[in-house]
Structures are given as C-alpha cells and as structure tokens.
Tab-separated table of C-alpha atoms and ligand atoms in Angstrom:
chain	number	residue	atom	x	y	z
A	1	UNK	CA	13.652	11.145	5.000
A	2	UNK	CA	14.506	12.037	1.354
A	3	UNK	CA	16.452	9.436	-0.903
A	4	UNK	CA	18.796	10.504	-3.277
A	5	UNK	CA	20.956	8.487	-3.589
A	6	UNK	CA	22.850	7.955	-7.335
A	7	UNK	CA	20.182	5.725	-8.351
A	8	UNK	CA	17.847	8.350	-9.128
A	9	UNK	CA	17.686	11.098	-11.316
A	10	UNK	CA	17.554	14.694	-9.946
A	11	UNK	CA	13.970	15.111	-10.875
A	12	UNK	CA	12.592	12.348	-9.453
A	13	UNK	CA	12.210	12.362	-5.341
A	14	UNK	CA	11.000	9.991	-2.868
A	15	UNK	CA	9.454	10.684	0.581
A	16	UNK	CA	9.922	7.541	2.441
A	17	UNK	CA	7.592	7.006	4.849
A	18	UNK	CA	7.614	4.078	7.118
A	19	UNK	CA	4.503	1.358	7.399
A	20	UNK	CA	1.283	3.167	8.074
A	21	UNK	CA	2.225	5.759	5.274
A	22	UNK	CA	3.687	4.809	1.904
A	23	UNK	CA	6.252	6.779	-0.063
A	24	UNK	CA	5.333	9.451	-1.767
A	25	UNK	CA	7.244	10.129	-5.680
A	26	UNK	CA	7.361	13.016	-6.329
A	27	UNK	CA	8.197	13.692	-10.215
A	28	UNK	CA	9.207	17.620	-11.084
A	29	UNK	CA	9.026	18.862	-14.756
A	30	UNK	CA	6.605	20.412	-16.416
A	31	UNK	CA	3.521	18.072	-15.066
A	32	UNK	CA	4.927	18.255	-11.288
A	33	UNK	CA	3.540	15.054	-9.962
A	34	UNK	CA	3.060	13.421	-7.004
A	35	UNK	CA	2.522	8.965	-6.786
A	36	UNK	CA	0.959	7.472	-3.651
A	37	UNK	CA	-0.069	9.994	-0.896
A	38	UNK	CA	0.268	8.287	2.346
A	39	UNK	CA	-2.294	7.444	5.205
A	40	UNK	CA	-5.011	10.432	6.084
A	41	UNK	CA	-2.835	10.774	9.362
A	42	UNK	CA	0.168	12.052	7.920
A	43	UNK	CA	-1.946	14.116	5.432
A	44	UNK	CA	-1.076	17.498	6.403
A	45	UNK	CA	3.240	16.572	6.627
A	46	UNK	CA	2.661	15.032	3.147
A	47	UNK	CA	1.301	18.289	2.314
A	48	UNK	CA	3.902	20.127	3.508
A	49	UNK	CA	6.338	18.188	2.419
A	50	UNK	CA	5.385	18.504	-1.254
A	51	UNK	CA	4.831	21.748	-1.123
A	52	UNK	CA	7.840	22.407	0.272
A	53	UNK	CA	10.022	20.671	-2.900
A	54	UNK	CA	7.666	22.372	-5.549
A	55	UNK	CA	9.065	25.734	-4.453
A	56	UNK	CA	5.906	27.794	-5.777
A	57	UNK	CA	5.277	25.653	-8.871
A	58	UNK	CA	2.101	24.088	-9.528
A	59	UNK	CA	0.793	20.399	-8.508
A	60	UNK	CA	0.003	19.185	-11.811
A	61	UNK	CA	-1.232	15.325	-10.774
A	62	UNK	CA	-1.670	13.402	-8.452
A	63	UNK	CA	-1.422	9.744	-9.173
A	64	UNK	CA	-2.006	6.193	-7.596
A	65	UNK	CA	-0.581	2.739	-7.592
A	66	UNK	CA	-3.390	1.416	-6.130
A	67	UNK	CA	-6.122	2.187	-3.468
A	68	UNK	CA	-5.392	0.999	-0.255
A	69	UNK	CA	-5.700	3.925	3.028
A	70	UNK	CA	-1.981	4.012	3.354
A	71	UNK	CA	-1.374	5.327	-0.424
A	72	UNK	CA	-4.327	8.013	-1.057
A	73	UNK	CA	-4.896	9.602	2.122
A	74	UNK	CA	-3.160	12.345	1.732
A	75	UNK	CA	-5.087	12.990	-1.566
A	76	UNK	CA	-7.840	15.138	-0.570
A	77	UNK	CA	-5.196	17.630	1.521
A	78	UNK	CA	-3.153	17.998	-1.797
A	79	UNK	CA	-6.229	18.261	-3.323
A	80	UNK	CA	-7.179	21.367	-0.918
A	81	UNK	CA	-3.943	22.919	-1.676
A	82	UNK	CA	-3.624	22.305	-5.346
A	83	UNK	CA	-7.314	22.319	-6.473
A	84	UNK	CA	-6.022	22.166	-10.456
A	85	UNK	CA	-4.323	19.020	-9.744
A	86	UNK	CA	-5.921	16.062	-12.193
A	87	UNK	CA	-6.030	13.217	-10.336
A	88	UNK	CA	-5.404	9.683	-11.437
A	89	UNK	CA	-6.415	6.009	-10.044
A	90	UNK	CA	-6.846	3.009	-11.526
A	91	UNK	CA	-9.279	2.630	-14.021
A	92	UNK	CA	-12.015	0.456	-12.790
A	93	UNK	CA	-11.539	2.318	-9.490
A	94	UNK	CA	-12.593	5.160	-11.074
A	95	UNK	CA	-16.764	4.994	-10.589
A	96	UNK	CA	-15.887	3.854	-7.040
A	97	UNK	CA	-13.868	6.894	-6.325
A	98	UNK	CA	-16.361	9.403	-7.886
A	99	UNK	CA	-19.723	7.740	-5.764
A	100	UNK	CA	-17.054	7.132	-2.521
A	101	UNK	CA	-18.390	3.884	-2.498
A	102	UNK	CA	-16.376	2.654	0.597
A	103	UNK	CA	-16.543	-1.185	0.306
A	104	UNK	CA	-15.711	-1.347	-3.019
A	105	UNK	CA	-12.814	1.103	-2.314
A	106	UNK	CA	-11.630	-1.866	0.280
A	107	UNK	CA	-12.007	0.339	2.933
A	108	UNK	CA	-15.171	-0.582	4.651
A	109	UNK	CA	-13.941	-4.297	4.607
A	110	UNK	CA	-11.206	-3.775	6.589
A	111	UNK	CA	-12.398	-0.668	8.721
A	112	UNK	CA	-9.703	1.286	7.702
A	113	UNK	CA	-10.405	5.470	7.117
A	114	UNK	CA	-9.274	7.451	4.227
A	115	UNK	CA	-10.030	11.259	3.343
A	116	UNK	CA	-12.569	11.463	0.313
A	117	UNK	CA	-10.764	12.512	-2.698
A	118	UNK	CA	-12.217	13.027	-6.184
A	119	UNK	CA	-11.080	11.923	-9.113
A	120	UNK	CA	-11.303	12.308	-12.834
A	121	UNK	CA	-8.940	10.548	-14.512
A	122	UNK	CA	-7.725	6.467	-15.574
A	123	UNK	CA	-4.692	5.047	-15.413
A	124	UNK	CA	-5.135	2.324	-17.911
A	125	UNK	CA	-3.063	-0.510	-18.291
A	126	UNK	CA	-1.555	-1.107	-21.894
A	127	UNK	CA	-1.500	2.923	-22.146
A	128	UNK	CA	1.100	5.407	-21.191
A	129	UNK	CA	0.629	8.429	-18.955
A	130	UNK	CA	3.107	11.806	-19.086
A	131	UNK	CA	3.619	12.089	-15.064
A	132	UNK	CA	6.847	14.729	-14.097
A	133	UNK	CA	9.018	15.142	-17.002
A	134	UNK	CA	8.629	11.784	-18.271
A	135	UNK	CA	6.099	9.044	-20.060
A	136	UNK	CA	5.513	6.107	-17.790
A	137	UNK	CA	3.798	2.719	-19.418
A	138	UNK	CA	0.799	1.294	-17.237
A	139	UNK	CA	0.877	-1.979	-16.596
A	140	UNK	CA	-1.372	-3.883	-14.275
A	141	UNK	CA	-0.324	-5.526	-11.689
A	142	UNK	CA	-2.408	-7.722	-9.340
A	143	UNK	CA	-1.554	-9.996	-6.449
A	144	UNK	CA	-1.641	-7.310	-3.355
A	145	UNK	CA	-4.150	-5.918	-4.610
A	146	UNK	CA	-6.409	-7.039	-8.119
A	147	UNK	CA	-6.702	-3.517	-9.208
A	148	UNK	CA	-2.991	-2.247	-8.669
A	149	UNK	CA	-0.980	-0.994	-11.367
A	150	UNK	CA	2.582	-0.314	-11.758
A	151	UNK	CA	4.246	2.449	-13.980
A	152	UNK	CA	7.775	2.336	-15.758
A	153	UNK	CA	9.659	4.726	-17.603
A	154	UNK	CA	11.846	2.667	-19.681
A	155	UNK	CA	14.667	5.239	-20.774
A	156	UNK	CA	15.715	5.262	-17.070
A	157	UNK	CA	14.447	2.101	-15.977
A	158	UNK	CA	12.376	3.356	-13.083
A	159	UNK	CA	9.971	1.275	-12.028
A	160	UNK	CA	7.589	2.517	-9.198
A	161	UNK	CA	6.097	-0.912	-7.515
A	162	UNK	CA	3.220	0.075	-5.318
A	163	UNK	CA	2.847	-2.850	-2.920
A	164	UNK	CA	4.012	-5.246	-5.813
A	165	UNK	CA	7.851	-5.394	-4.873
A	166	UNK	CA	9.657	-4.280	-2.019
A	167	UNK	CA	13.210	-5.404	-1.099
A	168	UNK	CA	12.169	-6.724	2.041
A	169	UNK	CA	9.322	-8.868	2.743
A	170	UNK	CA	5.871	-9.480	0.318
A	171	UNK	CA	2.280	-7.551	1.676
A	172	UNK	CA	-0.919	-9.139	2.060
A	173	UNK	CA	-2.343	-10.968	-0.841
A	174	UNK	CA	-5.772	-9.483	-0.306
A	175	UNK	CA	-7.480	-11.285	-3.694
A	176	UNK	CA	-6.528	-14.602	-1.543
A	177	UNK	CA	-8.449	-13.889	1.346
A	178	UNK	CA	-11.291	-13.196	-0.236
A	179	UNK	CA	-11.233	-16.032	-2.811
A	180	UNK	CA	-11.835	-13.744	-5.810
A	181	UNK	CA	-7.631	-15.140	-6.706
A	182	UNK	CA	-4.772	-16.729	-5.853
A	183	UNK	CA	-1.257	-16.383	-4.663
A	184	UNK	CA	-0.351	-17.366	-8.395
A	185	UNK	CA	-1.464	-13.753	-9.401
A	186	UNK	CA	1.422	-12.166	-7.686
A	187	UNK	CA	4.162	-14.586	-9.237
A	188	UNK	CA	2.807	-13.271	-12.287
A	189	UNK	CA	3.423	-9.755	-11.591
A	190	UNK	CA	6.380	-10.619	-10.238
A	191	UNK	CA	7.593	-11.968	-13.921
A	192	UNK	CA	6.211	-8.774	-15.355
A	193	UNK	CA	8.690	-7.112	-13.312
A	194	UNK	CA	11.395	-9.460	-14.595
A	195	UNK	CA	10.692	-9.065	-17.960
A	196	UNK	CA	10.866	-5.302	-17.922
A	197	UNK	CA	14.155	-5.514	-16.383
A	198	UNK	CA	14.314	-1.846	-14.576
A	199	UNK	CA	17.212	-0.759	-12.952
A	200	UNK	CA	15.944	0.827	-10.051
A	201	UNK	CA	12.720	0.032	-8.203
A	202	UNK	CA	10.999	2.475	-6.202
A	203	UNK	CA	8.785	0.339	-3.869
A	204	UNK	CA	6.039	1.394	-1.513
A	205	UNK	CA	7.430	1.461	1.144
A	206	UNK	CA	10.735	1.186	1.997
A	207	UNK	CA	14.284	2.045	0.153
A	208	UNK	CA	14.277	2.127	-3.252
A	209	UNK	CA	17.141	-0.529	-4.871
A	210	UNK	CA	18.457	-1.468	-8.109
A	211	UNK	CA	19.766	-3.884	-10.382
A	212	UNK	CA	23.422	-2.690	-10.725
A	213	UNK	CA	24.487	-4.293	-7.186
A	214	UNK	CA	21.943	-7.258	-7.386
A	215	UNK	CA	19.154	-6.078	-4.943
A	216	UNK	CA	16.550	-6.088	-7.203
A	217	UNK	CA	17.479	-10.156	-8.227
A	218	UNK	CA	17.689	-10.204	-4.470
A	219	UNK	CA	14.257	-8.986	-3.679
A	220	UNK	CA	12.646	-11.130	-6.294
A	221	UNK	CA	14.229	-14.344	-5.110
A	222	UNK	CA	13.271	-13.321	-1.355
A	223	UNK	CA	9.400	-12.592	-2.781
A	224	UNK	CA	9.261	-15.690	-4.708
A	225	UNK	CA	10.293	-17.749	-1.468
A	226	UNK	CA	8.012	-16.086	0.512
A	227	UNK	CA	4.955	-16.435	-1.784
A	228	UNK	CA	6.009	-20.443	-1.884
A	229	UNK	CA	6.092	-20.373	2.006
A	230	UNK	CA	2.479	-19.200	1.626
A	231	UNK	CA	1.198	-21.508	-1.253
A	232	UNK	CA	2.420	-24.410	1.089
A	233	UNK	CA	0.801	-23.025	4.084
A	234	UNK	CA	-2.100	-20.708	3.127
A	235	UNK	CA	-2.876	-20.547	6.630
A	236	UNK	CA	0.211	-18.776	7.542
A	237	UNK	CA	-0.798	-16.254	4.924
A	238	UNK	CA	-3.689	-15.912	7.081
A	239	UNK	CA	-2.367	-15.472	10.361
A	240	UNK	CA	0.011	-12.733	8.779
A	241	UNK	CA	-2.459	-10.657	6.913
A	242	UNK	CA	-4.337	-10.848	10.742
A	243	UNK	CA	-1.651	-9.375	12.548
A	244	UNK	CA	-0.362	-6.545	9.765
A	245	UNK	CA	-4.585	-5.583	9.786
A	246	UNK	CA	-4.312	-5.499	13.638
A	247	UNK	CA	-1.459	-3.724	13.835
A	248	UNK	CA	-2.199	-1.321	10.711
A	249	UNK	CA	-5.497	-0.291	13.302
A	250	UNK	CA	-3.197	0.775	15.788
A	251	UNK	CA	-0.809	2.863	14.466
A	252	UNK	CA	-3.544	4.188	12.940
A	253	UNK	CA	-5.701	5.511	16.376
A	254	UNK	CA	-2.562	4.388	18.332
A	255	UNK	CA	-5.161	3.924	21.414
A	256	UNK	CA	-8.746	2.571	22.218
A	257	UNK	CA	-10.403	1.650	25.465
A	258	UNK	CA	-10.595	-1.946	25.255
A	259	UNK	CA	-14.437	-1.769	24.605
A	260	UNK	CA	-14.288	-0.097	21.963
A	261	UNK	CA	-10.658	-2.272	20.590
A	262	UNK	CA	-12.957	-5.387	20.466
A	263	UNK	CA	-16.052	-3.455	18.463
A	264	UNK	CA	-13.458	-2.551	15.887
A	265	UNK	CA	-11.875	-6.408	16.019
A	266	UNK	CA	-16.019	-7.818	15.519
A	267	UNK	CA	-16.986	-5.374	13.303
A	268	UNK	CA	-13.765	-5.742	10.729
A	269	UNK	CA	-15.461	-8.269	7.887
A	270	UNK	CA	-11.482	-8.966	6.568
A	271	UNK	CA	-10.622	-10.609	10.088
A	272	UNK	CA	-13.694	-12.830	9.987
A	273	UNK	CA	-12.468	-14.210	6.103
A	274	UNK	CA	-9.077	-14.555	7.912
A	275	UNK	CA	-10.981	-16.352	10.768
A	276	UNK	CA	-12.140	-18.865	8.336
A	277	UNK	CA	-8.645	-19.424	6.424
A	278	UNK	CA	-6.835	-19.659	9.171
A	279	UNK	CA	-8.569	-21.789	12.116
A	280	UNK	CA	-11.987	-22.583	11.462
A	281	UNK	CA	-12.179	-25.040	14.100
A	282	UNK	CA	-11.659	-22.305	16.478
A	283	UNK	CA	-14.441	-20.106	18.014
A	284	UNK	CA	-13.818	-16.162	17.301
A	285	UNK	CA	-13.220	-15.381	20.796
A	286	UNK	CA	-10.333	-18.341	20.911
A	287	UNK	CA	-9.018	-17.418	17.411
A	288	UNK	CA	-8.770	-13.598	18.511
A	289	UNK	CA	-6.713	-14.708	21.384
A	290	UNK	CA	-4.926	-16.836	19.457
A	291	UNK	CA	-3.745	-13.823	16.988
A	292	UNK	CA	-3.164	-11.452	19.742
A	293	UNK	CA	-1.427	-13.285	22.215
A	294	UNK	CA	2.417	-12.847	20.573
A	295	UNK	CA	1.301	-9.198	19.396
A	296	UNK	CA	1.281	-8.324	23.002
A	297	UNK	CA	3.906	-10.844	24.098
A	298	UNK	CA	6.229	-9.353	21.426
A	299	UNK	CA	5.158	-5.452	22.744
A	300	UNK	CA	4.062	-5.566	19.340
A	301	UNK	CA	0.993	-4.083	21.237
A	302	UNK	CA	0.482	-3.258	25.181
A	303	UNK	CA	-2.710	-3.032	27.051
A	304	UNK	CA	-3.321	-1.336	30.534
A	305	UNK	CA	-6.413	-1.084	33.045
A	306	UNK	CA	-8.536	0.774	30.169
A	307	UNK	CA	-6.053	1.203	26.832
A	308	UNK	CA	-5.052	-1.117	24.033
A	309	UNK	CA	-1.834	0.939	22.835
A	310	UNK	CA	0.461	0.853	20.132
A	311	UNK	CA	3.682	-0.586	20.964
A	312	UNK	CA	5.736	0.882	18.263
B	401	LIG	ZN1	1.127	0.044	1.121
C-alpha cells in the first residue's frame, strides 16, 4: 500500500512494506529519489513499483538509511533499470559496499542474502544531501545499527527513521550483541530525534505518524520503555533478537527440509553471540529448543515430516 495521508507532501511517497521488506520513500523533483529498497525478494515489485510512480522520468538516486538485507535489496534491480542512478550509503560503508565484503556488510554474520549493488557515493553525517526536491541534513544515528543514519528536511519536518523509530515496537540493538555498544546508544538517538522536533516521521517499516496528534511523543515514550525493559534484562534483548533472526530466515526462503533448517541455525555466527547473552549455561542444542519451542507453539513457525515452514 501507498500512504498519503495529509501528513505528507504530494512529492514525497511511501511504499509500505511489511517486515521482511522495509518502506521504500520515494522523493519526486528534479533528483527523483528513492530511500531504503526492500529485501532482494521483493526486488522486482519494488522495481515495478517505482517505476510505475516515476511515469518515464529518470531515477536520479538511490539512497540508504542503513545496510541491513531488508533495506538495500532491491538496489541492484533499480540499479539494472536505472543504470544513471548515483547511489548513496553510509559513509564508512562505502569501501565495504565497493569490495562486497559480506561480513562487514552484516550479512555474512547473520546469513542473511542481499543482491550486490555498487555504490559511489557518502552520506555523511554533519552534511546535507539534495534527495527529491528537497535538502535533507545527515545525521547519524546508531543503536540498531552503529552505522545508520537518519535524514531530515527541516522546512517540512520530515524525518525518515530507518530502523531508529517506529511507532510500534524498537528493532534489534545489533551493536549490543556483539559488544562493540550498548543499549545507551539508541537513547541517544532517540534524543536526537527529540531535539529536532519533526512533525512527521517516516519509519522503516510501518505507518508513518506525526507530532500534531501526539504519536510521535507516543512512540518515543513506548521506545524509551522498551529499551529500559532491555537494560534491566539484557537477556530478554537476547531472546528477542533470536526469534526476529529466526523468523526474518523464514519469510525469507519461507521453507527448508529440516536438515538443511538446522545447517542454517549452526552456521548463523549472530545466534551463537545470542547463545552466549542469553543462556550460557545451556548447551546449543537445549538453547535452540528453548528459542523455538513458542515459535512453533505460537504457529509463529510449523514443521511437517520433511519442512520447517513459515507460519505467517
Ligand atoms: Zn528494517
């Protein structure tokens, strides 16, 4: 679905997309732009989709929030379709991007797939980029992930979050699980959001909201209580971040024979750190068992004779 709702101006449109895609922004003007381009599944929709609302004009960028499989897989097809396109990611993402260096790209750590894409441009925080028909600020913003920036275009107030803010809920703190930061880090993006005061926010995923009814003070309030949850019990955090990876896999491939299901589960390096945070004093096999035994008492999942399934 499409949003336009009053909150936004005409020239700025938002795929949503559901979990295993993000939104995609899509900013006409003179520098058509698109922000975020989904999971590699959806690739070809997002294509279409984009294509569809440029109407013959050019693709003039393509730009990123941050990294992660669900927000730049659907780089590479826009790429094939708009080969003029610059392409922007977050600076020190850059080299990464250019050598496809897959476990610095996050990828390889949690076993996720993406599309190679190339890239030749920064986003760097403290600068301002020309994206659509308007000049967004850069501003970095770690705590779902370190590298993640956010941009805001201040005569509006639009602020386009990434994974930063949603209005429900608060994504994996990846920099916690692998001990390079803290849950602190996202507070603190959290009060760079509050201090630029936007009045709408068009999150990752999900709706975007604004200020004028309160659901912006809203979603803060339910972020900050939910990052306090965590700081109290880290191992919650844990045993969250297990099950959205987990479940993340299988929307993905929606199906593997249960051989193959348990390769994926050994080989994924993020679910041994989350192993180790959550229940040390369990063996792997027990801990797995642990994790998976509501996702398939919920139908979260479903298994049969030869198939772990999706159970969305
Ligand atoms: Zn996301």
């Amino acid at each position: 679905m499409t949003t336009t709702p009053a909150l936004l101006p005409p020239d700025i449109r938002v795929f949503e997309r559901g979990w295993l895609s993000s939104n995609n922004v899509l900013c006409l003007g003179e520098q058509a732009t698109v922000i975020d381009t989904g999971h590699v599944k959806h690739a070809s929709e997002t294509a279409h989709r984009v294509g569809a609302a440029l109407r013959g004009q050019p693709l003039a960028d393509i730009a990123h929030t941050h990294l992660h499989s669900d927000h730049c897989g659907g780089t590479a097809a826009l790429q094939a379709a708009h080969p003029d396109a610059r392409v922007w990611v977050p600076e020190p993402s850059l080299p990464h991007v250019q050598a496809w260096d897959e476990d610095r790209l996050t990828f390889g750590d949690t076993a996720q797939r993406c599309a190679r894409f190339n890239a030749q441009h920064a986003l760097v925080p403290g600068q301002s980029v020309r994206l659509g028909a308007r000049d967004w600020q850069i501003h970095a913003a770690p705590g779902h992930d370190a590298l993640a920036v956010l941009l805001f275009e201040p005569e509006h107030g639009l602020l386009i979050s990434g994974d930063a803010l949603w209005e429900h809920g608060v994504g994996v703190i990846f920099p916690q699980i692998d001990g390079s930061d803290d849950f602190d880090t996202f507070n603190d993006t959290l009060a760079l959001i509050e201090r630029l005061d936007p009045r709408v926010v068009i999150p990752g995923h999900g709706t975007p909201f604004g200020r004028a009814d309160g659901g912006i003070e809203a979603a803060m309030a339910r972020s900050r209580a939910r990052i306090e949850q965590f700081k109290a019990q880290p191992a919650q955090h844990a045993l969250y971040a297990a099950k959205v990876l987990i479940k993340y896999q299988m929307l993905d491939v929606e199906a593997m024979p249960h051989a193959e299901f348990q390769r994926w589960l050994d080989g994924t390096r993020t679910l041994h750190q989350l192993h180790q945070l959550h229940r040390p004093d369990l063996d792997w096999p027990a801990w797995l068992a642990l994790v998976l035994a509501p996702l398939f008492g919920k139908g979260v999942l479903r298994r049969d004779e030869t198939l772990v399934l999706d159970g969305a």
